Structures are given as structure tokens and as C-alpha cells.
């Protein structure tokens, strides 16, 4: 994938896990790959790969990707170099990373809020859940974001790829996950068409 901000050659899930597995703080594969890890199969192409970290652990990006060219999306749509030691403002949610300045982008890190042991949605602080319940693990142990939270984020844009991800994940969602997603959408987008398939 190529953007106005340069080309993407995303790392594989295995490559990302090889880097981030050294962390002792929580991290999760997110985005479309999280949905594929949940359903256990590949069903579409991906232009990038996303990793979710808690905002309080943002400095870990520089530890894991020491020596990389790391940029903050500040404001969205504009990238600026992010140096180790700088605390990103709350307006920055995305970090683009590549091995060197002339190379393609390889991984995107997203930051989410935590309040003690609770994850708090950056879109609506009423949407919360225990951090310990935010992830699952694939057969090889790779942590990934639970599908109901990932679909909650995807529901906002509902792009064609998000619709594809929803269609793949929905049959495998258990009643508790369906209920959580429906409750979250009821608070934030009560007329969202995805709710019809959850109840």
C-alpha cells in the first residue's frame, strides 16, 4: 500500500510478535489482523499492521524499535518525528514506524487510555472494561485485541474492509461478546446498522 505519506510494506504478524514479545507490559495485535487471528484464517489483504499499546506505556515503542525512524501522527494526516523521551499529547493516537527514513512504513502503533486496571475507550469514556479482558491469544501465543472491541472501533467508519471483518467475525462471536458490542454501540451510535445482527 502507498499513501501520500509514503509506501507501506507491513511486517508479518510473526515478525511483529518477535519484536513486541519482549515487553512485560500489555500489547495486542489490532485491526484486521486481530479479526483474522480470532477466526483462525486469512480472508483479505492488509495495507498495514496495527499494534495496540496503553498510552502510559508509549515509551516502550522506542525500547522495542530502538534505532527505527518513528513518527507521530500529529495532527492526523500529518507525521512528525517522535524522539525518545518525549511524551506524546493526548491528541496523538497513532505512531508510524519504519526501520530507516528512506524505507517503507512497517508497523503502526495505536495508543489507548487506561484508568488503573481498566481500559477506557478514547472515543467515549463510558466504554470501559478490565485490561485483563482486552485480549485473547492465538494458537502460537500471539496476543490480539478481542473482536468485540475491534469491531466497536471499526463500526465508526464501516468501510468495505470493516464490513468484511464484521461478516467474518460475527458468526464466531459468543453471546457475551455480542452483548458487549451491542451495549457499546447503543451508547455511542444507537441507530448503527450493525446492531441488528447482534441481538
Short mmCIF file of N, CA and C in Angstrom, two decimals:
data_model
loop_
_atom_site.label_atom_id
_atom_site.label_comp_id
_atom_site.label_asym_id
_atom_site.label_seq_id
_atom_site.Cartn_x
_atom_site.Cartn_y
_atom_site.Cartn_z
N UNK A 1 0.84 -1.18 0.00
CA UNK A 1 0.00 0.00 0.00
C UNK A 1 0.88 1.24 0.00
N UNK A 2 0.49 2.24 -0.77
CA UNK A 2 1.21 3.50 -0.79
C UNK A 2 0.24 4.63 -0.41
N UNK A 3 0.73 5.56 0.40
CA UNK A 3 -0.08 6.71 0.79
C UNK A 3 0.68 7.97 0.44
N UNK A 4 0.06 9.14 0.67
CA UNK A 4 0.76 10.40 0.46
C UNK A 4 1.93 10.54 1.43
N UNK A 5 1.93 9.72 2.47
CA UNK A 5 2.98 9.78 3.48
C UNK A 5 4.06 8.73 3.25
N UNK A 6 3.98 8.06 2.10
CA UNK A 6 4.99 7.07 1.76
C UNK A 6 4.42 5.67 1.68
N UNK A 7 5.19 4.74 1.08
CA UNK A 7 4.70 3.38 0.88
C UNK A 7 4.71 2.56 2.17
N UNK A 8 3.84 1.56 2.19
CA UNK A 8 3.77 0.59 3.30
C UNK A 8 4.22 -0.77 2.81
N UNK A 9 5.04 -1.43 3.60
CA UNK A 9 5.35 -2.85 3.43
C UNK A 9 5.23 -3.46 4.82
N UNK A 10 4.00 -3.77 5.24
CA UNK A 10 3.80 -4.19 6.63
C UNK A 10 4.55 -5.47 6.98
N UNK A 11 5.04 -5.51 8.20
CA UNK A 11 5.64 -6.73 8.72
C UNK A 11 4.56 -7.78 8.86
N UNK A 12 4.97 -9.02 8.97
CA UNK A 12 4.01 -10.09 9.24
C UNK A 12 3.67 -10.09 10.73
N UNK A 13 2.58 -10.77 11.07
CA UNK A 13 2.22 -10.92 12.47
C UNK A 13 3.37 -11.56 13.25
N UNK A 14 4.00 -12.55 12.66
CA UNK A 14 5.10 -13.25 13.33
C UNK A 14 6.28 -12.31 13.58
N UNK A 15 6.59 -11.46 12.62
CA UNK A 15 7.70 -10.51 12.78
C UNK A 15 7.39 -9.50 13.88
N UNK A 16 6.15 -9.00 13.88
CA UNK A 16 5.75 -8.04 14.92
C UNK A 16 5.83 -8.69 16.30
N UNK A 17 5.30 -9.91 16.40
CA UNK A 17 5.34 -10.62 17.68
C UNK A 17 6.78 -10.83 18.15
N UNK A 18 7.68 -11.10 17.22
CA UNK A 18 9.07 -11.29 17.58
C UNK A 18 9.69 -10.06 18.21
N UNK A 19 9.21 -8.88 17.82
CA UNK A 19 9.70 -7.64 18.41
C UNK A 19 9.02 -7.32 19.73
N UNK A 20 7.69 -7.39 19.74
CA UNK A 20 6.93 -6.91 20.89
C UNK A 20 6.84 -7.93 22.02
N UNK A 21 7.15 -9.18 21.75
CA UNK A 21 7.09 -10.21 22.79
C UNK A 21 8.05 -9.95 23.94
N UNK A 22 9.04 -9.10 23.72
CA UNK A 22 9.99 -8.81 24.80
C UNK A 22 9.38 -7.88 25.86
N UNK A 23 8.23 -7.27 25.57
CA UNK A 23 7.61 -6.36 26.52
C UNK A 23 7.01 -7.11 27.71
N UNK A 24 7.09 -6.50 28.88
CA UNK A 24 6.41 -7.03 30.05
C UNK A 24 5.10 -6.29 30.30
N UNK A 25 4.83 -5.25 29.52
CA UNK A 25 3.57 -4.51 29.59
C UNK A 25 2.63 -5.03 28.50
N UNK A 26 1.32 -4.82 28.65
CA UNK A 26 0.37 -5.38 27.67
C UNK A 26 0.54 -4.79 26.27
N UNK A 27 0.35 -5.62 25.28
CA UNK A 27 0.28 -5.20 23.89
C UNK A 27 -0.58 -6.21 23.15
N UNK A 28 -1.19 -5.76 22.04
CA UNK A 28 -2.07 -6.64 21.28
C UNK A 28 -1.97 -6.32 19.80
N UNK A 29 -1.98 -7.35 18.95
CA UNK A 29 -2.23 -7.14 17.52
C UNK A 29 -3.65 -6.61 17.40
N UNK A 30 -3.83 -5.58 16.60
CA UNK A 30 -5.15 -4.97 16.43
C UNK A 30 -5.49 -4.88 14.95
N UNK A 31 -6.59 -4.20 14.63
CA UNK A 31 -7.00 -4.04 13.25
C UNK A 31 -7.51 -5.32 12.62
N UNK A 32 -7.43 -5.38 11.32
CA UNK A 32 -7.93 -6.53 10.58
C UNK A 32 -7.23 -7.83 10.94
N UNK A 33 -5.94 -7.73 11.27
CA UNK A 33 -5.23 -8.96 11.65
C UNK A 33 -5.78 -9.55 12.94
N UNK A 34 -6.27 -8.70 13.85
CA UNK A 34 -6.87 -9.22 15.08
C UNK A 34 -8.10 -10.05 14.78
N UNK A 35 -8.87 -9.60 13.81
CA UNK A 35 -10.07 -10.36 13.42
C UNK A 35 -9.66 -11.69 12.79
N UNK A 36 -8.62 -11.68 11.96
CA UNK A 36 -8.16 -12.93 11.35
C UNK A 36 -7.61 -13.90 12.40
N UNK A 37 -6.90 -13.38 13.38
CA UNK A 37 -6.41 -14.25 14.44
C UNK A 37 -7.57 -14.84 15.23
N UNK A 38 -8.64 -14.07 15.40
CA UNK A 38 -9.81 -14.57 16.11
C UNK A 38 -10.50 -15.69 15.34
N UNK A 39 -10.72 -15.50 14.04
CA UNK A 39 -11.44 -16.52 13.27
C UNK A 39 -10.53 -17.65 12.83
N UNK A 40 -9.22 -17.45 12.92
CA UNK A 40 -8.28 -18.52 12.63
C UNK A 40 -8.00 -18.74 11.16
N UNK A 41 -8.22 -17.71 10.35
CA UNK A 41 -7.92 -17.86 8.92
C UNK A 41 -7.69 -16.49 8.29
N UNK A 42 -6.99 -16.49 7.18
CA UNK A 42 -6.77 -15.27 6.40
C UNK A 42 -7.91 -15.14 5.39
N UNK A 43 -8.50 -13.96 5.31
CA UNK A 43 -9.60 -13.79 4.36
C UNK A 43 -9.55 -12.50 3.55
N UNK A 44 -8.55 -11.65 3.79
CA UNK A 44 -8.40 -10.46 2.96
C UNK A 44 -6.97 -9.95 3.02
N UNK A 45 -6.63 -9.04 2.12
CA UNK A 45 -5.29 -8.44 2.12
C UNK A 45 -5.26 -7.28 3.13
N UNK A 46 -4.06 -6.89 3.52
CA UNK A 46 -3.90 -5.83 4.52
C UNK A 46 -2.87 -4.82 4.03
N UNK A 47 -3.21 -3.54 4.16
CA UNK A 47 -2.28 -2.49 3.75
C UNK A 47 -1.28 -2.12 4.82
N UNK A 48 -1.60 -2.47 6.08
CA UNK A 48 -0.69 -2.17 7.19
C UNK A 48 -0.91 -3.20 8.29
N UNK A 49 -0.21 -3.03 9.39
CA UNK A 49 -0.41 -3.89 10.55
C UNK A 49 -0.39 -3.01 11.79
N UNK A 50 -1.35 -3.25 12.68
CA UNK A 50 -1.54 -2.40 13.86
C UNK A 50 -1.21 -3.15 15.14
N UNK A 51 -0.58 -2.43 16.06
CA UNK A 51 -0.33 -2.91 17.41
C UNK A 51 -0.95 -1.90 18.37
N UNK A 52 -1.68 -2.40 19.36
CA UNK A 52 -2.27 -1.54 20.38
C UNK A 52 -1.44 -1.59 21.66
N UNK A 53 -1.11 -0.41 22.18
CA UNK A 53 -0.46 -0.27 23.48
C UNK A 53 -1.29 0.66 24.34
N UNK A 54 -1.12 0.57 25.63
CA UNK A 54 -1.72 1.56 26.52
C UNK A 54 -0.87 2.83 26.47
N UNK A 55 -1.55 3.98 26.49
CA UNK A 55 -0.85 5.26 26.38
C UNK A 55 0.25 5.39 27.43
N UNK A 56 0.01 4.89 28.62
CA UNK A 56 1.00 5.01 29.68
C UNK A 56 2.29 4.24 29.39
N UNK A 57 2.22 3.33 28.42
CA UNK A 57 3.39 2.52 28.05
C UNK A 57 4.03 2.98 26.74
N UNK A 58 3.71 4.18 26.30
CA UNK A 58 4.17 4.64 24.98
C UNK A 58 5.68 4.62 24.82
N UNK A 59 6.43 4.86 25.90
CA UNK A 59 7.90 4.87 25.80
C UNK A 59 8.44 3.51 25.37
N UNK A 60 7.66 2.46 25.56
CA UNK A 60 8.10 1.11 25.17
C UNK A 60 8.32 0.99 23.66
N UNK A 61 7.65 1.84 22.89
CA UNK A 61 7.84 1.79 21.43
C UNK A 61 9.31 2.01 21.09
N UNK A 62 9.93 2.98 21.74
CA UNK A 62 11.34 3.27 21.47
C UNK A 62 12.25 2.17 22.00
N UNK A 63 11.82 1.47 23.04
CA UNK A 63 12.62 0.35 23.54
C UNK A 63 12.60 -0.81 22.56
N UNK A 64 11.41 -1.12 22.06
CA UNK A 64 11.24 -2.27 21.16
C UNK A 64 11.85 -1.98 19.79
N UNK A 65 11.67 -0.74 19.33
CA UNK A 65 12.11 -0.37 17.97
C UNK A 65 13.30 0.59 18.04
N UNK A 66 14.26 0.24 18.87
CA UNK A 66 15.44 1.09 19.06
C UNK A 66 16.17 1.29 17.72
N UNK A 67 16.41 2.56 17.40
CA UNK A 67 17.11 2.89 16.16
C UNK A 67 16.21 3.08 14.96
N UNK A 68 14.92 2.81 15.10
CA UNK A 68 13.98 2.96 13.99
C UNK A 68 13.63 4.44 13.79
N UNK A 69 13.05 4.73 12.63
CA UNK A 69 12.51 6.05 12.30
C UNK A 69 11.04 6.04 12.72
N UNK A 70 10.71 6.77 13.78
CA UNK A 70 9.39 6.69 14.40
C UNK A 70 8.72 8.05 14.35
N UNK A 71 7.49 8.06 13.84
CA UNK A 71 6.76 9.32 13.65
C UNK A 71 5.40 9.28 14.34
N UNK A 72 5.01 10.43 14.89
CA UNK A 72 3.70 10.59 15.49
C UNK A 72 2.76 11.22 14.48
N UNK A 73 1.54 10.73 14.41
CA UNK A 73 0.51 11.33 13.57
C UNK A 73 -0.08 12.50 14.35
N UNK A 74 0.44 13.70 14.10
CA UNK A 74 0.09 14.86 14.92
C UNK A 74 0.07 16.11 14.07
N UNK A 75 -1.05 16.65 13.68
CA UNK A 75 -2.39 16.06 13.87
C UNK A 75 -2.61 14.92 12.88
N UNK A 76 -3.73 14.20 12.97
CA UNK A 76 -3.98 13.11 12.00
C UNK A 76 -3.82 13.60 10.56
N UNK A 77 -3.13 12.78 9.78
CA UNK A 77 -2.86 13.14 8.40
C UNK A 77 -1.51 13.79 8.21
N UNK A 78 -0.84 14.15 9.29
CA UNK A 78 0.49 14.74 9.24
C UNK A 78 1.40 13.95 10.17
N UNK A 79 2.59 13.64 9.70
CA UNK A 79 3.54 12.92 10.52
C UNK A 79 4.67 13.84 10.94
N UNK A 80 5.16 13.64 12.16
CA UNK A 80 6.35 14.36 12.63
C UNK A 80 7.23 13.38 13.39
N UNK A 81 8.51 13.59 13.32
CA UNK A 81 9.45 12.73 14.00
C UNK A 81 9.17 12.74 15.50
N UNK A 82 9.12 11.54 16.08
CA UNK A 82 8.92 11.40 17.53
C UNK A 82 10.18 10.82 18.13
N UNK A 83 10.81 11.60 18.99
CA UNK A 83 12.08 11.20 19.59
C UNK A 83 11.86 10.55 20.95
N UNK A 84 12.75 9.67 21.32
CA UNK A 84 12.70 9.03 22.63
C UNK A 84 12.75 10.10 23.72
N UNK A 85 11.95 9.89 24.76
CA UNK A 85 11.92 10.83 25.87
C UNK A 85 10.79 11.83 25.81
N UNK A 86 10.20 12.02 24.63
CA UNK A 86 9.06 12.94 24.51
C UNK A 86 7.77 12.20 24.85
N UNK A 87 6.95 12.80 25.68
CA UNK A 87 5.62 12.26 25.96
C UNK A 87 4.63 12.84 24.96
N UNK A 88 3.97 11.98 24.26
CA UNK A 88 3.04 12.44 23.23
C UNK A 88 1.79 13.04 23.86
N UNK A 89 1.25 14.10 23.25
CA UNK A 89 0.00 14.68 23.76
C UNK A 89 -1.17 13.72 23.53
N UNK A 90 -2.24 13.92 24.30
CA UNK A 90 -3.38 13.02 24.21
C UNK A 90 -4.05 13.04 22.84
N UNK A 91 -3.78 14.08 22.05
CA UNK A 91 -4.36 14.16 20.70
C UNK A 91 -3.72 13.18 19.73
N UNK A 92 -2.57 12.62 20.08
CA UNK A 92 -1.86 11.68 19.21
C UNK A 92 -2.24 10.26 19.60
N UNK A 93 -2.83 9.53 18.66
CA UNK A 93 -3.25 8.15 18.91
C UNK A 93 -2.47 7.15 18.07
N UNK A 94 -1.80 7.62 17.01
CA UNK A 94 -1.15 6.72 16.06
C UNK A 94 0.32 7.06 15.90
N UNK A 95 1.12 6.01 15.80
CA UNK A 95 2.57 6.15 15.61
C UNK A 95 2.96 5.27 14.44
N UNK A 96 3.64 5.85 13.45
CA UNK A 96 4.08 5.11 12.27
C UNK A 96 5.57 4.82 12.41
N UNK A 97 5.95 3.60 12.08
CA UNK A 97 7.33 3.16 12.34
C UNK A 97 7.92 2.48 11.10
N UNK A 98 9.19 2.79 10.85
CA UNK A 98 9.94 2.13 9.77
C UNK A 98 11.39 2.01 10.21
N UNK A 99 12.10 1.08 9.58
CA UNK A 99 13.47 0.82 10.03
C UNK A 99 14.41 1.98 9.78
N UNK A 100 14.20 2.72 8.69
CA UNK A 100 15.07 3.87 8.38
C UNK A 100 14.28 4.88 7.56
N UNK A 101 14.72 6.14 7.51
CA UNK A 101 13.94 7.21 6.88
C UNK A 101 13.60 7.00 5.41
N UNK A 102 14.42 6.24 4.69
CA UNK A 102 14.15 6.02 3.27
C UNK A 102 13.33 4.77 3.01
N UNK A 103 12.99 4.04 4.06
CA UNK A 103 12.30 2.77 3.88
C UNK A 103 10.78 2.91 3.95
N UNK A 104 10.09 1.82 3.66
CA UNK A 104 8.63 1.83 3.76
C UNK A 104 8.19 1.73 5.22
N UNK A 105 6.98 2.17 5.48
CA UNK A 105 6.41 2.01 6.81
C UNK A 105 6.15 0.54 7.07
N UNK A 106 6.43 0.11 8.31
CA UNK A 106 6.37 -1.33 8.61
C UNK A 106 5.33 -1.71 9.65
N UNK A 107 5.07 -0.80 10.61
CA UNK A 107 4.10 -1.12 11.66
C UNK A 107 3.51 0.18 12.20
N UNK A 108 2.23 0.14 12.52
CA UNK A 108 1.56 1.28 13.15
C UNK A 108 1.19 0.90 14.57
N UNK A 109 1.56 1.76 15.51
CA UNK A 109 1.22 1.55 16.92
C UNK A 109 0.12 2.53 17.30
N UNK A 110 -0.93 2.01 17.92
CA UNK A 110 -2.04 2.83 18.37
C UNK A 110 -2.03 2.87 19.89
N UNK A 111 -2.38 4.04 20.43
CA UNK A 111 -2.37 4.24 21.87
C UNK A 111 -3.79 4.36 22.40
N UNK A 112 -4.09 3.64 23.47
CA UNK A 112 -5.39 3.73 24.12
C UNK A 112 -5.20 4.04 25.60
N UNK A 113 -6.26 4.52 26.20
CA UNK A 113 -6.22 5.02 27.57
C UNK A 113 -6.46 3.91 28.58
N UNK A 114 -5.85 4.04 29.73
CA UNK A 114 -6.11 3.14 30.85
C UNK A 114 -6.35 3.99 32.09
N UNK A 115 -7.24 3.50 32.92
CA UNK A 115 -7.51 4.11 34.22
C UNK A 115 -7.34 3.01 35.25
N UNK A 116 -6.16 2.97 35.87
CA UNK A 116 -5.86 1.87 36.76
C UNK A 116 -5.82 0.56 36.00
N UNK A 117 -6.68 -0.38 36.37
CA UNK A 117 -6.74 -1.67 35.70
C UNK A 117 -7.84 -1.74 34.66
N UNK A 118 -8.39 -0.58 34.29
CA UNK A 118 -9.46 -0.54 33.28
C UNK A 118 -8.98 0.11 32.00
N UNK A 119 -9.33 -0.50 30.87
CA UNK A 119 -9.20 0.14 29.57
C UNK A 119 -10.37 1.09 29.39
N UNK A 120 -10.09 2.28 28.82
CA UNK A 120 -11.12 3.28 28.58
C UNK A 120 -11.07 3.65 27.11
N UNK A 121 -12.19 3.55 26.42
CA UNK A 121 -12.22 3.91 25.01
C UNK A 121 -11.89 5.39 24.85
N UNK A 122 -10.98 5.70 23.94
CA UNK A 122 -10.66 7.10 23.69
C UNK A 122 -11.81 7.82 22.99
N UNK A 123 -12.74 7.05 22.43
CA UNK A 123 -13.88 7.67 21.75
C UNK A 123 -15.01 8.04 22.69
N UNK A 124 -15.12 7.30 23.78
CA UNK A 124 -16.19 7.59 24.74
C UNK A 124 -15.79 6.96 26.07
N UNK A 125 -15.50 7.78 27.09
CA UNK A 125 -15.01 7.23 28.36
C UNK A 125 -16.03 6.38 29.11
N UNK A 126 -17.28 6.35 28.64
CA UNK A 126 -18.26 5.46 29.26
C UNK A 126 -18.00 4.01 28.88
N UNK A 127 -17.27 3.80 27.79
CA UNK A 127 -16.98 2.45 27.30
C UNK A 127 -15.69 1.98 27.97
N UNK A 128 -15.81 1.00 28.88
CA UNK A 128 -14.68 0.53 29.67
C UNK A 128 -14.76 -0.99 29.82
N UNK A 129 -13.63 -1.57 30.16
CA UNK A 129 -13.59 -2.98 30.54
C UNK A 129 -12.24 -3.26 31.18
N UNK A 130 -12.13 -4.31 31.96
CA UNK A 130 -10.84 -4.62 32.57
C UNK A 130 -9.76 -4.86 31.51
N UNK A 131 -8.59 -4.33 31.75
CA UNK A 131 -7.48 -4.54 30.81
C UNK A 131 -7.23 -6.03 30.63
N UNK A 132 -7.39 -6.80 31.68
CA UNK A 132 -7.15 -8.24 31.61
C UNK A 132 -8.10 -8.94 30.65
N UNK A 133 -9.22 -8.30 30.31
CA UNK A 133 -10.20 -8.92 29.40
C UNK A 133 -10.09 -8.37 27.99
N UNK A 134 -9.06 -7.59 27.71
CA UNK A 134 -8.97 -6.89 26.43
C UNK A 134 -8.37 -7.76 25.31
N UNK A 135 -7.71 -8.85 25.68
CA UNK A 135 -7.03 -9.63 24.66
C UNK A 135 -7.29 -11.12 24.75
N UNK A 136 -7.04 -11.77 23.62
CA UNK A 136 -7.01 -13.23 23.53
C UNK A 136 -5.64 -13.61 23.00
N UNK A 137 -5.36 -14.89 22.91
CA UNK A 137 -4.08 -15.35 22.35
C UNK A 137 -4.35 -16.35 21.24
N UNK A 138 -3.57 -16.23 20.19
CA UNK A 138 -3.66 -17.17 19.07
C UNK A 138 -3.05 -18.50 19.48
N UNK A 139 -3.14 -19.47 18.60
CA UNK A 139 -2.61 -20.80 18.89
C UNK A 139 -1.12 -20.77 19.21
N UNK A 140 -0.38 -19.82 18.61
CA UNK A 140 1.06 -19.73 18.88
C UNK A 140 1.38 -18.74 19.99
N UNK A 141 0.34 -18.21 20.66
CA UNK A 141 0.57 -17.35 21.82
C UNK A 141 0.59 -15.86 21.54
N UNK A 142 0.33 -15.45 20.31
CA UNK A 142 0.35 -14.03 19.97
C UNK A 142 -0.89 -13.34 20.55
N UNK A 143 -0.71 -12.27 21.34
CA UNK A 143 -1.88 -11.57 21.89
C UNK A 143 -2.57 -10.71 20.83
N UNK A 144 -3.90 -10.74 20.84
CA UNK A 144 -4.64 -9.88 19.90
C UNK A 144 -5.88 -9.33 20.58
N UNK A 145 -6.32 -8.19 20.08
CA UNK A 145 -7.46 -7.48 20.65
C UNK A 145 -8.73 -8.29 20.46
N UNK A 146 -9.55 -8.38 21.52
CA UNK A 146 -10.80 -9.14 21.41
C UNK A 146 -11.66 -8.56 20.30
N UNK A 147 -12.39 -9.41 19.56
CA UNK A 147 -13.10 -8.95 18.37
C UNK A 147 -14.18 -7.91 18.66
N UNK A 148 -14.85 -8.01 19.80
CA UNK A 148 -15.92 -7.05 20.05
C UNK A 148 -15.38 -5.62 20.21
N UNK A 149 -14.20 -5.47 20.81
CA UNK A 149 -13.61 -4.14 20.93
C UNK A 149 -13.10 -3.67 19.57
N UNK A 150 -12.47 -4.57 18.82
CA UNK A 150 -12.00 -4.19 17.49
C UNK A 150 -13.17 -3.78 16.59
N UNK A 151 -14.26 -4.53 16.65
CA UNK A 151 -15.44 -4.19 15.84
C UNK A 151 -16.07 -2.88 16.30
N UNK A 152 -16.03 -2.60 17.59
CA UNK A 152 -16.53 -1.32 18.09
C UNK A 152 -15.78 -0.17 17.41
N UNK A 153 -14.45 -0.27 17.30
CA UNK A 153 -13.68 0.76 16.62
C UNK A 153 -14.00 0.79 15.12
N UNK A 154 -14.15 -0.38 14.52
CA UNK A 154 -14.40 -0.44 13.09
C UNK A 154 -15.80 0.07 12.71
N UNK A 155 -16.74 -0.01 13.65
CA UNK A 155 -18.11 0.39 13.36
C UNK A 155 -18.22 1.87 12.99
N UNK A 156 -17.31 2.67 13.50
CA UNK A 156 -17.39 4.11 13.25
C UNK A 156 -17.27 4.43 11.76
N UNK A 157 -16.31 3.80 11.09
CA UNK A 157 -16.11 4.08 9.67
C UNK A 157 -16.91 3.18 8.77
N UNK A 158 -17.02 1.92 9.19
CA UNK A 158 -17.73 0.90 8.41
C UNK A 158 -17.34 0.96 6.93
N UNK A 159 -16.02 0.97 6.68
CA UNK A 159 -15.50 0.90 5.31
C UNK A 159 -15.71 -0.51 4.78
N UNK A 160 -15.55 -0.72 3.48
CA UNK A 160 -15.74 -2.08 2.95
C UNK A 160 -14.93 -3.13 3.69
N UNK A 161 -13.68 -2.83 4.04
CA UNK A 161 -12.88 -3.83 4.75
C UNK A 161 -13.43 -4.07 6.16
N UNK A 162 -14.03 -3.05 6.77
CA UNK A 162 -14.63 -3.23 8.08
C UNK A 162 -15.88 -4.11 8.01
N UNK A 163 -16.64 -3.93 6.95
CA UNK A 163 -17.81 -4.79 6.73
C UNK A 163 -17.38 -6.24 6.50
N UNK A 164 -16.29 -6.42 5.78
CA UNK A 164 -15.75 -7.77 5.57
C UNK A 164 -15.32 -8.39 6.89
N UNK A 165 -14.64 -7.60 7.72
CA UNK A 165 -14.20 -8.10 9.02
C UNK A 165 -15.39 -8.44 9.91
N UNK A 166 -16.41 -7.60 9.91
CA UNK A 166 -17.60 -7.87 10.72
C UNK A 166 -18.26 -9.17 10.28
N UNK A 167 -18.41 -9.34 8.97
CA UNK A 167 -19.05 -10.54 8.45
C UNK A 167 -18.28 -11.80 8.82
N UNK A 168 -16.95 -11.70 8.85
CA UNK A 168 -16.12 -12.86 9.21
C UNK A 168 -16.21 -13.17 10.69
N UNK A 169 -16.24 -12.14 11.53
CA UNK A 169 -16.19 -12.34 12.98
C UNK A 169 -17.54 -12.67 13.58
N UNK A 170 -18.60 -12.13 13.01
CA UNK A 170 -19.92 -12.23 13.66
C UNK A 170 -20.35 -13.66 13.98
N UNK A 171 -20.20 -14.62 13.06
CA UNK A 171 -20.67 -15.98 13.39
C UNK A 171 -19.94 -16.61 14.58
N UNK A 172 -18.72 -16.14 14.86
CA UNK A 172 -17.93 -16.74 15.94
C UNK A 172 -18.04 -15.98 17.26
N UNK A 173 -18.73 -14.85 17.26
CA UNK A 173 -18.87 -14.08 18.49
C UNK A 173 -19.80 -14.79 19.46
N UNK A 174 -19.37 -14.96 20.69
CA UNK A 174 -20.25 -15.59 21.68
C UNK A 174 -21.27 -14.57 22.19
N UNK A 175 -22.30 -15.02 22.89
CA UNK A 175 -23.36 -14.10 23.34
C UNK A 175 -22.85 -12.94 24.19
N UNK A 176 -21.86 -13.21 25.04
CA UNK A 176 -21.33 -12.13 25.88
C UNK A 176 -20.65 -11.05 25.05
N UNK A 177 -19.87 -11.47 24.04
CA UNK A 177 -19.20 -10.51 23.17
C UNK A 177 -20.22 -9.72 22.35
N UNK A 178 -21.24 -10.39 21.85
CA UNK A 178 -22.30 -9.70 21.10
C UNK A 178 -22.99 -8.66 21.98
N UNK A 179 -23.26 -9.05 23.22
CA UNK A 179 -23.95 -8.15 24.15
C UNK A 179 -23.09 -6.92 24.45
N UNK A 180 -21.78 -7.16 24.67
CA UNK A 180 -20.88 -6.03 24.95
C UNK A 180 -20.86 -5.05 23.77
N UNK A 181 -20.71 -5.58 22.56
CA UNK A 181 -20.65 -4.72 21.38
C UNK A 181 -21.97 -3.98 21.19
N UNK A 182 -23.08 -4.66 21.37
CA UNK A 182 -24.38 -4.01 21.23
C UNK A 182 -24.54 -2.90 22.28
N UNK A 183 -24.15 -3.17 23.51
CA UNK A 183 -24.25 -2.16 24.56
C UNK A 183 -23.37 -0.94 24.25
N UNK A 184 -22.15 -1.20 23.73
CA UNK A 184 -21.25 -0.09 23.40
C UNK A 184 -21.82 0.75 22.26
N UNK A 185 -22.37 0.09 21.25
CA UNK A 185 -22.97 0.83 20.14
C UNK A 185 -24.24 1.54 20.58
N UNK A 186 -25.01 0.95 21.49
CA UNK A 186 -26.22 1.60 21.99
C UNK A 186 -25.90 2.93 22.65
N UNK A 187 -24.75 2.99 23.32
CA UNK A 187 -24.33 4.23 23.97
C UNK A 187 -23.82 5.27 22.98
N UNK A 188 -23.11 4.81 21.96
CA UNK A 188 -22.37 5.73 21.09
C UNK A 188 -22.99 5.94 19.71
N UNK A 189 -23.73 4.95 19.22
CA UNK A 189 -24.34 5.04 17.88
C UNK A 189 -25.60 4.19 17.87
N UNK A 190 -26.65 4.62 18.60
CA UNK A 190 -27.82 3.76 18.80
C UNK A 190 -28.52 3.30 17.52
N UNK A 191 -28.37 4.05 16.45
CA UNK A 191 -29.02 3.68 15.18
C UNK A 191 -28.08 2.92 14.24
N UNK A 192 -26.94 2.48 14.73
CA UNK A 192 -25.96 1.83 13.85
C UNK A 192 -26.54 0.53 13.28
N UNK A 193 -26.41 0.32 11.98
CA UNK A 193 -27.00 -0.88 11.36
C UNK A 193 -26.39 -2.19 11.85
N UNK A 194 -25.18 -2.17 12.38
CA UNK A 194 -24.57 -3.40 12.87
C UNK A 194 -25.33 -3.98 14.06
N UNK A 195 -26.06 -3.16 14.77
CA UNK A 195 -26.75 -3.66 15.96
C UNK A 195 -27.79 -4.73 15.61
N UNK A 196 -28.36 -4.63 14.42
CA UNK A 196 -29.40 -5.59 14.02
C UNK A 196 -28.87 -7.01 13.97
N UNK A 197 -27.61 -7.19 13.69
CA UNK A 197 -27.04 -8.53 13.60
C UNK A 197 -26.51 -9.07 14.92
N UNK A 198 -26.64 -8.28 15.99
CA UNK A 198 -26.05 -8.68 17.26
C UNK A 198 -27.06 -9.27 18.24
N UNK A 199 -28.31 -8.93 18.06
CA UNK A 199 -29.32 -9.35 19.05
C UNK A 199 -30.19 -10.46 18.50
#
